[in-house]
Amino acid sequence: MRAAVLGTGQTHHAARRTDVSMAGLCREAVDRALEDSGSTWDDIDAVVVGKAPDLFEGVMMPELYLADALGAVGKPLLRVHTAGSVGGATGIVASNLVRAGVHQRVLALAWEKQSESNAMWALSINPPFHMPLGAGAGGYFAPHIRAYIRRSGAPNHVGAMVAVKDRRNGSLNPFAHLRQAEITLESVNSSMMLWDPVRYDETCPSSDGACAVVIGDQAAAEASARPVAWIHATAMRTEPTFFAGKDHVNPQAGRDAAAALWQQAGITDPLNEIDAAEIYVPFSWFEPMWLENLGFAEEGQGWKLTEAGETRIGGRLPVNPSGGVLCSNPIGASGLLRFAESAMQVMGRAGAHQVPEAQRALGHAYGGGSQFFSMWVVGAAPRP
Amino acid sequence: MTDTMTEVAVVAFAESPRVRRNDSTTNGVEMLVPIFRQLFDTTGLTKDDVGFWCSGSSDYLAGRAFSFVTAVDAIGAFPPTSESHVEMDGAWALYEAWVKLLMGEAEIALVYGFGKSSAGLLRRVLALQLDPYVQAPLWPDSVSIAALQARLGIEAGLWSEKEMAAIAIQRRGLPESVEDLLEQPFVADPLRKHDCAPITDGAAAIVLATGARARELCERPAWITGFEHRTDSQHFGLRDLTTAASATAAARAAIGGNVDVAELHAPFTHQEILLRNALGLGDAVRISPSGGALDGNPMFAAGLARIGWAAAEIHAGRAGRALGHATSGPALQQNLVCVMEGR
Amino acid sequence: MALPLHAPLEISFDYTRSLGPTLSRFMTGLAQRRIIGSRDSTGRVHAPPIEYDPVTHVASTDFVEVSATGTVLTWTWMPRPIEGQPLTHPFAWALIRLDGADTPMLHAVDAGSASAMSTGMRVQVRWAAEPVGSIRDIACFEPLSTSETEPGGEVEPVTMVTTPIRLSYEHTASPEETRYLYGLAEGRVLAQRCPRCRKVYIPPRGACPTCGVPTTDEVELPDVGTVTTFCIVNVPFPGQRTKPPYVHAAVLLDGADIPFPHLILGCPADEVRMGMRVQAVWKPREEWGFTPQNIDHFRPTGDPDAAFESYASHL
């Protein structure tokens, strides 16, 4: 059965949304998604909530206490947690409920209110019997970035170029946390080296934010007065965090997920057939790394697309026209934001960061130790 | 999905020993490896035959962010697998897998839930499920919350301490009489020790399969004919605590006829009576022959195990139709019903 | 075989919760020794207020003050209070419907003994000495008496609450990891080989991540290896154990099939290289325990760097 995104909503993301409670943050996104999709509360058959670790907010399974605020009382309520990929997984689980014919219209919500605690703390809790080396996500991923640079021979400025592009794109997005129209290569390169080789300006912020998407069946999509985003394909793949021979730079799980995705979407040449891509890039260098992992470029060649400017709006493959994770990172929501932004592109509702005439777009998320991947392809028209 | 509804069945189930404390790590690997092996031995499957994996567990139970991540080592998840996780009891992971099989995206799914309940002070950890502004800062523990519910039902005449004690004797095979048990001190008035599920470390796992594959793998598959879940409000003033509207709604949507046996996820004796009423189960229905959660309550696995035990009744030919129930949240806030039949 | 090792794991953080309009109203009220509830679309009054209407789902806007006295709807007795609860001596938990409200709040009642508790009993708030705008401004409830506390004067609006959450866990090492930890306590590096894929894992695993079976055959490794990749941590953060800057590296011990994370010291951070040969520097024997921290750090051996190909498949 077919399914489509009927509408999306997101919060104004910020380091500290101290004007709202957790429920208030979620509702800001949900209310916008209901309105954008032309749905009422009664139209919603089920609610799927995604969020990263509960330790971030200090609430165990917060969707339980949020059931009233989310209009979930009397309805099925699912809570997905697949680490950083959870936002994407949330969108996929919600779409599956529709595609399986179980429900007609499902609300997917993903959120994180990181200012309730400190993500570096929560991600660096050191269990006994281990080396106390945890240094947040940056400390985890920086060595893999170093390995990418060594393997690909990419010039050092590529990471900074991604940061400049994404932050400038973010300045076009009214919801972005960081909106830096004035950022330059020089300013990125003079920012503090946090986790060598990753500089401050090449790092995602820590954000409060939420994203919601209403997914409907074919009848709901055809009845919609506004354009919808048809879901052409979805894929999720997992591999272990560490294993002998693991490729942290170009993980097999990501390659397998992409291959399955392109096949399901009927795409043989993603670089030419995808018009916009929202890719989970929490550290600038992950743009070229994921371009390769997703099959937009040969191994070791992804940085050339970035360096040539092909990933800017107007390039062959605009990547993260919304500004992406580098501009807003409410961790649990970040994946669904990628999925929602890809839908906004093909619905023609991306505003100032709209990629002209985007017909097919990719939404992508990853999580854990580059081990959980979730992705979808959406299109302005149903898949033939 | 095809035009004809895909049929999905529980074909195998395994549960780790119900113990107060096992030697496993909080990431569950040491509990999961043996039960996966048991499932593979029973079905003749290998990990490469599994098209979708799905699990349920909790970071707060383990005291670590991303505690479920290492659990995928037990799968041997390379080459990469199609896999997902819910921060809920494994019963909801089973629901996600069932949907995946209905879609035709896989033929065989392996679903697991695990919890090392002994790692922290369970009743205190569960206080963090309550409203974070006006309740959790008081640390109301989960046993006390259940006791508030138990008293409401006793005073409304819906159940009695005697009936509760009789349930404890049945489920746990206790040698004492009801009178003996009622002489025991209260843990949380009106709940006594026998009214509360033991703290249990453990894991459970189920293999789901579609149509022809199910028949190959199991002599008498437990075909899923209804699978529904709902949530209630958590606000104690916005729901009637003496029942569970979400359980009633799920049962109405899922059951469609009589069942011979029901495995109920009732961590407290009064909740078994509450659920029997809410689910509309008559006196002829056998309740929790496994002993239910009262005989062993591995958090985030016990609900999945109820479905597994209900399916086992069908596999063994002891039941034609069986119901597995799971709950989540304080005072039975969220409820799931899976109805299966043998043919 | 030694029993698996255990060790305590403490998790502690003071969460900072922003309140939004409805809860801010309630907490500000508490700071003034007043209880503010909300009226929903059906006319019911909830105290504490609820943020969204249960029927229409719109945000609550109709606030009403309710009484600090109320009626117990149900209760239980807490004979041995646990950490963080409102009282340290035995007390009752109760659902209490405040006069003027239709739905109850959950709180503690300081009643002396269970025999003093009953459904329907009348109780009143006992206020904390110095209210700050938190649910704990209600220290607890107590049986109704005639004395009343006057509400306090105006206060600044309360928009945030701080909620300390401290939890204690027992962390367990797997049997395989325990072997390795006993080895470290003797100054030995004990890995194990997967019986299926034959790869050597350090630390050993309860399940080989690619095969799903426990690692078994013990392999003693030298404390010498190659830096595969690394990062220089310059950023400070709460809970950090090592003062930045420090080099966090993946060290492929000779004979292992998976790198081992550790610190590199003994040379300036910017001289650490991929392929650098390093050796463990052990702490003095009397400081050894069941931990990889028995190795204080790895230092450069001064030998020529390993060829890229020798560690390329471990990145």
PDB file of C-alpha atoms in Angstrom, chain C residues 21-202:
ATOM      1  CA  PRO C  21       3.202  28.991  30.968  1.00  0.00           C
ATOM      2  CA  THR C  22       0.999  26.513  32.858  1.00  0.00           C
ATOM      3  CA  LEU C  23       3.570  24.902  35.118  1.00  0.00           C
ATOM      4  CA  SER C  24       5.195  28.273  35.684  1.00  0.00           C
ATOM      5  CA  ARG C  25       1.871  29.510  37.006  1.00  0.00           C
ATOM      6  CA  PHE C  26       1.683  26.544  39.378  1.00  0.00           C
ATOM      7  CA  MET C  27       5.272  26.794  40.636  1.00  0.00           C
ATOM      8  CA  THR C  28       5.028  30.556  41.083  1.00  0.00           C
ATOM      9  CA  GLY C  29       1.912  29.926  43.155  1.00  0.00           C
ATOM     10  CA  LEU C  30       3.733  27.414  45.321  1.00  0.00           C
ATOM     11  CA  ALA C  31       6.473  29.949  45.974  1.00  0.00           C
ATOM     12  CA  GLN C  32       3.686  32.143  47.397  1.00  0.00           C
ATOM     13  CA  ARG C  33       2.152  29.240  49.361  1.00  0.00           C
ATOM     14  CA  ARG C  34      -0.801  29.184  46.984  1.00  0.00           C
ATOM     15  CA  ILE C  35      -2.048  26.284  44.871  1.00  0.00           C
ATOM     16  CA  ILE C  36      -3.141  27.145  41.364  1.00  0.00           C
ATOM     17  CA  GLY C  37      -5.188  24.699  39.352  1.00  0.00           C
ATOM     18  CA  SER C  38      -6.567  24.708  35.823  1.00  0.00           C
ATOM     19  CA  ARG C  39     -10.152  24.368  34.642  1.00  0.00           C
ATOM     20  CA  ASP C  40     -10.654  22.211  31.569  1.00  0.00           C
ATOM     21  CA  SER C  41     -13.270  22.455  28.826  1.00  0.00           C
ATOM     22  CA  THR C  42     -15.638  20.179  30.769  1.00  0.00           C
ATOM     23  CA  GLY C  43     -15.435  22.428  33.813  1.00  0.00           C
ATOM     24  CA  ARG C  44     -13.312  20.100  35.917  1.00  0.00           C
ATOM     25  CA  VAL C  45     -10.554  21.698  37.960  1.00  0.00           C
ATOM     26  CA  HIS C  46      -7.168  20.014  38.114  1.00  0.00           C
ATOM     27  CA  ALA C  47      -4.601  20.820  40.779  1.00  0.00           C
ATOM     28  CA  PRO C  48      -1.749  20.626  39.862  1.00  0.00           C
ATOM     29  CA  PRO C  49      -2.907  22.178  36.602  1.00  0.00           C
ATOM     30  CA  ILE C  50      -2.709  20.163  33.397  1.00  0.00           C
ATOM     31  CA  GLU C  51      -0.931  21.711  30.435  1.00  0.00           C
ATOM     32  CA  TYR C  52      -3.355  20.586  27.715  1.00  0.00           C
ATOM     33  CA  ASP C  53      -7.075  20.000  27.787  1.00  0.00           C
ATOM     34  CA  PRO C  54      -7.928  16.291  27.837  1.00  0.00           C
ATOM     35  CA  VAL C  55     -10.831  16.749  25.400  1.00  0.00           C
ATOM     36  CA  THR C  56      -9.964  19.639  23.091  1.00  0.00           C
ATOM     37  CA  HIS C  57      -6.159  19.286  23.464  1.00  0.00           C
ATOM     38  CA  VAL C  58      -5.709  23.060  23.516  1.00  0.00           C
ATOM     39  CA  ALA C  59      -3.359  24.656  26.050  1.00  0.00           C
ATOM     40  CA  SER C  60      -4.896  25.419  29.427  1.00  0.00           C
ATOM     41  CA  THR C  61      -5.642  29.111  29.979  1.00  0.00           C
ATOM     42  CA  ASP C  62      -8.272  29.108  32.744  1.00  0.00           C
ATOM     43  CA  PHE C  63      -6.494  29.073  36.088  1.00  0.00           C
ATOM     44  CA  VAL C  64      -8.138  29.002  39.492  1.00  0.00           C
ATOM     45  CA  GLU C  65      -6.766  28.961  42.995  1.00  0.00           C
ATOM     46  CA  VAL C  66      -7.747  25.956  45.077  1.00  0.00           C
ATOM     47  CA  SER C  67      -7.513  25.307  48.783  1.00  0.00           C
ATOM     48  CA  ALA C  68      -4.507  23.939  50.643  1.00  0.00           C
ATOM     49  CA  THR C  69      -6.862  21.502  52.381  1.00  0.00           C
ATOM     50  CA  GLY C  70      -8.299  18.402  50.841  1.00  0.00           C
ATOM     51  CA  THR C  71      -9.557  14.840  51.096  1.00  0.00           C
ATOM     52  CA  VAL C  72      -7.659  11.568  50.791  1.00  0.00           C
ATOM     53  CA  LEU C  73      -9.080   9.420  47.961  1.00  0.00           C
ATOM     54  CA  THR C  74      -6.693   6.509  48.449  1.00  0.00           C
ATOM     55  CA  TRP C  75      -3.486   5.919  50.336  1.00  0.00           C
ATOM     56  CA  THR C  76      -0.703   3.495  51.109  1.00  0.00           C
ATOM     57  CA  TRP C  77       1.908   3.300  53.809  1.00  0.00           C
ATOM     58  CA  MET C  78       5.636   3.656  53.210  1.00  0.00           C
ATOM     59  CA  PRO C  79       7.247   1.858  56.154  1.00  0.00           C
ATOM     60  CA  ARG C  80      10.820   2.407  54.968  1.00  0.00           C
ATOM     61  CA  PRO C  81      11.155   5.583  52.919  1.00  0.00           C
ATOM     62  CA  ILE C  82      13.719   5.515  50.133  1.00  0.00           C
ATOM     63  CA  GLU C  83      16.160   8.176  49.026  1.00  0.00           C
ATOM     64  CA  GLY C  84      14.624  11.402  47.826  1.00  0.00           C
ATOM     65  CA  GLN C  85      11.114  10.885  49.161  1.00  0.00           C
ATOM     66  CA  PRO C  86       9.434  13.752  51.025  1.00  0.00           C
ATOM     67  CA  LEU C  87       9.944  12.318  54.506  1.00  0.00           C
ATOM     68  CA  THR C  88      12.656  10.156  56.010  1.00  0.00           C
ATOM     69  CA  HIS C  89      10.384   8.573  58.638  1.00  0.00           C
ATOM     70  CA  PRO C  90       7.416   6.311  57.788  1.00  0.00           C
ATOM     71  CA  PHE C  91       4.628   8.159  55.978  1.00  0.00           C
ATOM     72  CA  ALA C  92       1.659   7.661  53.681  1.00  0.00           C
ATOM     73  CA  TRP C  93       1.443   8.243  49.967  1.00  0.00           C
ATOM     74  CA  ALA C  94      -1.982   9.512  49.031  1.00  0.00           C
ATOM     75  CA  LEU C  95      -4.057  10.839  46.194  1.00  0.00           C
ATOM     76  CA  ILE C  96      -5.486  14.017  47.645  1.00  0.00           C
ATOM     77  CA  ARG C  97      -8.339  15.994  46.116  1.00  0.00           C
ATOM     78  CA  LEU C  98      -7.883  19.573  47.195  1.00  0.00           C
ATOM     79  CA  ASP C  99     -10.985  21.550  48.060  1.00  0.00           C
ATOM     80  CA  GLY C 100     -11.961  23.376  44.903  1.00  0.00           C
ATOM     81  CA  ALA C 101     -10.401  20.742  42.614  1.00  0.00           C
ATOM     82  CA  ASP C 102     -12.046  17.749  40.940  1.00  0.00           C
ATOM     83  CA  THR C 103      -8.991  15.562  40.397  1.00  0.00           C
ATOM     84  CA  PRO C 104      -6.316  14.575  42.909  1.00  0.00           C
ATOM     85  CA  MET C 105      -2.653  15.287  43.405  1.00  0.00           C
ATOM     86  CA  LEU C 106      -0.120  12.708  44.545  1.00  0.00           C
ATOM     87  CA  HIS C 107       1.814  13.566  47.676  1.00  0.00           C
ATOM     88  CA  ALA C 108       2.972  12.359  51.071  1.00  0.00           C
ATOM     89  CA  VAL C 109       0.976  12.535  54.300  1.00  0.00           C
ATOM     90  CA  ASP C 110       2.827  12.730  57.617  1.00  0.00           C
ATOM     91  CA  ALA C 111       0.305  10.825  59.725  1.00  0.00           C
ATOM     92  CA  GLY C 112       2.507   9.137  62.318  1.00  0.00           C
ATOM     93  CA  SER C 113       1.206   5.651  61.700  1.00  0.00           C
ATOM     94  CA  ALA C 114      -0.823   3.718  59.168  1.00  0.00           C
ATOM     95  CA  SER C 115      -3.633   3.413  61.684  1.00  0.00           C
ATOM     96  CA  ALA C 116      -4.069   7.178  61.509  1.00  0.00           C
ATOM     97  CA  MET C 117      -4.764   6.984  57.775  1.00  0.00           C
ATOM     98  CA  SER C 118      -8.146   6.458  56.180  1.00  0.00           C
ATOM     99  CA  THR C 119      -9.800   7.114  52.891  1.00  0.00           C
ATOM    100  CA  GLY C 120     -11.881  10.261  53.168  1.00  0.00           C
ATOM    101  CA  MET C 121      -9.679  11.798  55.861  1.00  0.00           C
ATOM    102  CA  ARG C 122      -9.123  15.505  55.732  1.00  0.00           C
ATOM    103  CA  VAL C 123      -5.597  16.812  55.273  1.00  0.00           C
ATOM    104  CA  GLN C 124      -3.824  20.091  54.777  1.00  0.00           C
ATOM    105  CA  VAL C 125      -0.594  21.189  53.213  1.00  0.00           C
ATOM    106  CA  ARG C 126       2.498  21.518  55.383  1.00  0.00           C
ATOM    107  CA  TRP C 127       4.578  24.097  53.578  1.00  0.00           C
ATOM    108  CA  ALA C 128       8.340  23.959  53.340  1.00  0.00           C
ATOM    109  CA  ALA C 129      10.103  26.575  55.422  1.00  0.00           C
ATOM    110  CA  GLU C 130      11.344  28.479  52.427  1.00  0.00           C
ATOM    111  CA  PRO C 131       9.311  27.892  49.270  1.00  0.00           C
ATOM    112  CA  VAL C 132      11.253  28.305  46.031  1.00  0.00           C
ATOM    113  CA  GLY C 133       8.741  27.320  43.367  1.00  0.00           C
ATOM    114  CA  SER C 134       8.891  23.532  43.297  1.00  0.00           C
ATOM    115  CA  ILE C 135       6.522  20.678  44.093  1.00  0.00           C
ATOM    116  CA  ARG C 136       8.690  20.169  47.173  1.00  0.00           C
ATOM    117  CA  ASP C 137       7.463  23.505  48.522  1.00  0.00           C
ATOM    118  CA  ILE C 138       4.669  21.269  49.692  1.00  0.00           C
ATOM    119  CA  ALA C 139       6.799  19.484  52.291  1.00  0.00           C
ATOM    120  CA  CYS C 140       3.952  17.012  52.732  1.00  0.00           C
ATOM    121  CA  PHE C 141       0.344  16.928  53.883  1.00  0.00           C
ATOM    122  CA  GLU C 142      -0.758  16.409  57.488  1.00  0.00           C
ATOM    123  CA  PRO C 143      -4.073  15.650  59.199  1.00  0.00           C
ATOM    124  CA  LEU C 144      -6.268  18.730  59.175  1.00  0.00           C
ATOM    125  CA  SER C 145      -5.881  20.989  62.194  1.00  0.00           C
ATOM    126  CA  THR C 146      -7.078  24.501  62.807  1.00  0.00           C
ATOM    127  CA  SER C 147      -3.793  26.275  62.242  1.00  0.00           C
ATOM    128  CA  GLU C 148      -3.495  27.811  58.808  1.00  0.00           C
ATOM    129  CA  THR C 149      -0.534  29.214  56.998  1.00  0.00           C
ATOM    130  CA  GLU C 150      -1.071  32.589  55.418  1.00  0.00           C
ATOM    131  CA  PRO C 151      -0.070  32.837  51.775  1.00  0.00           C
ATOM    132  CA  GLY C 152       3.122  34.744  51.161  1.00  0.00           C
ATOM    133  CA  GLY C 153       3.403  37.966  49.154  1.00  0.00           C
ATOM    134  CA  GLU C 154       4.266  38.531  45.503  1.00  0.00           C
ATOM    135  CA  VAL C 155       7.297  36.725  44.084  1.00  0.00           C
ATOM    136  CA  GLU C 156       9.152  36.835  40.801  1.00  0.00           C
ATOM    137  CA  PRO C 157       7.610  34.390  38.298  1.00  0.00           C
ATOM    138  CA  VAL C 158       9.171  30.939  38.564  1.00  0.00           C
ATOM    139  CA  THR C 159      10.155  29.691  35.102  1.00  0.00           C
ATOM    140  CA  MET C 160      12.627  26.904  35.911  1.00  0.00           C
ATOM    141  CA  VAL C 161      12.947  24.110  38.428  1.00  0.00           C
ATOM    142  CA  THR C 162      16.047  22.112  39.243  1.00  0.00           C
ATOM    143  CA  THR C 163      15.508  18.404  39.769  1.00  0.00           C
ATOM    144  CA  PRO C 164      18.430  16.399  41.110  1.00  0.00           C
ATOM    145  CA  ILE C 165      18.375  12.814  39.920  1.00  0.00           C
ATOM    146  CA  ARG C 166      20.826  10.474  41.568  1.00  0.00           C
ATOM    147  CA  LEU C 167      20.682   6.764  40.912  1.00  0.00           C
ATOM    148  CA  SER C 168      22.917   3.935  42.052  1.00  0.00           C
ATOM    149  CA  TYR C 169      23.440   0.803  40.008  1.00  0.00           C
ATOM    150  CA  GLU C 170      25.534  -2.286  40.236  1.00  0.00           C
ATOM    151  CA  HIS C 171      27.514  -2.748  37.048  1.00  0.00           C
ATOM    152  CA  THR C 172      28.416  -6.325  36.111  1.00  0.00           C
ATOM    153  CA  ALA C 173      31.258  -7.427  33.875  1.00  0.00           C
ATOM    154  CA  SER C 174      30.635 -10.415  31.624  1.00  0.00           C
ATOM    155  CA  PRO C 175      32.425 -13.684  32.464  1.00  0.00           C
ATOM    156  CA  GLU C 176      34.718 -13.154  29.470  1.00  0.00           C
ATOM    157  CA  GLU C 177      35.505  -9.581  30.457  1.00  0.00           C
ATOM    158  CA  THR C 178      36.137 -10.787  34.011  1.00  0.00           C
ATOM    159  CA  ARG C 179      38.937 -13.090  32.778  1.00  0.00           C
ATOM    160  CA  TYR C 180      40.535 -10.118  31.087  1.00  0.00           C
ATOM    161  CA  LEU C 181      40.160  -7.925  34.185  1.00  0.00           C
ATOM    162  CA  TYR C 182      41.798 -10.603  36.355  1.00  0.00           C
ATOM    163  CA  GLY C 183      44.580 -10.675  33.782  1.00  0.00           C
ATOM    164  CA  LEU C 184      45.036  -6.916  34.005  1.00  0.00           C
ATOM    165  CA  ALA C 185      45.221  -7.210  37.783  1.00  0.00           C
ATOM    166  CA  GLU C 186      48.269  -9.430  37.192  1.00  0.00           C
ATOM    167  CA  GLY C 187      49.772  -7.132  34.593  1.00  0.00           C
ATOM    168  CA  ARG C 188      48.747  -9.365  31.687  1.00  0.00           C
ATOM    169  CA  VAL C 189      46.700  -8.540  28.616  1.00  0.00           C
ATOM    170  CA  LEU C 190      44.354 -11.469  28.022  1.00  0.00           C
ATOM    171  CA  ALA C 191      42.315 -11.526  24.844  1.00  0.00           C
ATOM    172  CA  GLN C 192      40.068 -14.300  23.548  1.00  0.00           C
ATOM    173  CA  ARG C 193      39.518 -15.786  20.123  1.00  0.00           C
ATOM    174  CA  CYS C 194      36.060 -16.304  18.643  1.00  0.00           C
ATOM    175  CA  PRO C 195      35.599 -20.051  18.087  1.00  0.00           C
ATOM    176  CA  ARG C 196      33.832 -19.382  14.769  1.00  0.00           C
ATOM    177  CA  CYS C 197      35.616 -16.549  12.969  1.00  0.00           C
ATOM    178  CA  ARG C 198      38.923 -17.009  14.874  1.00  0.00           C
ATOM    179  CA  LYS C 199      39.297 -13.248  15.374  1.00  0.00           C
ATOM    180  CA  VAL C 200      41.074 -12.138  18.540  1.00  0.00           C
ATOM    181  CA  TYR C 201      39.003  -9.795  20.722  1.00  0.00           C
ATOM    182  CA  ILE C 202      40.350  -7.492  23.391  1.00  0.00           C
TER     183      ILE C 202
END
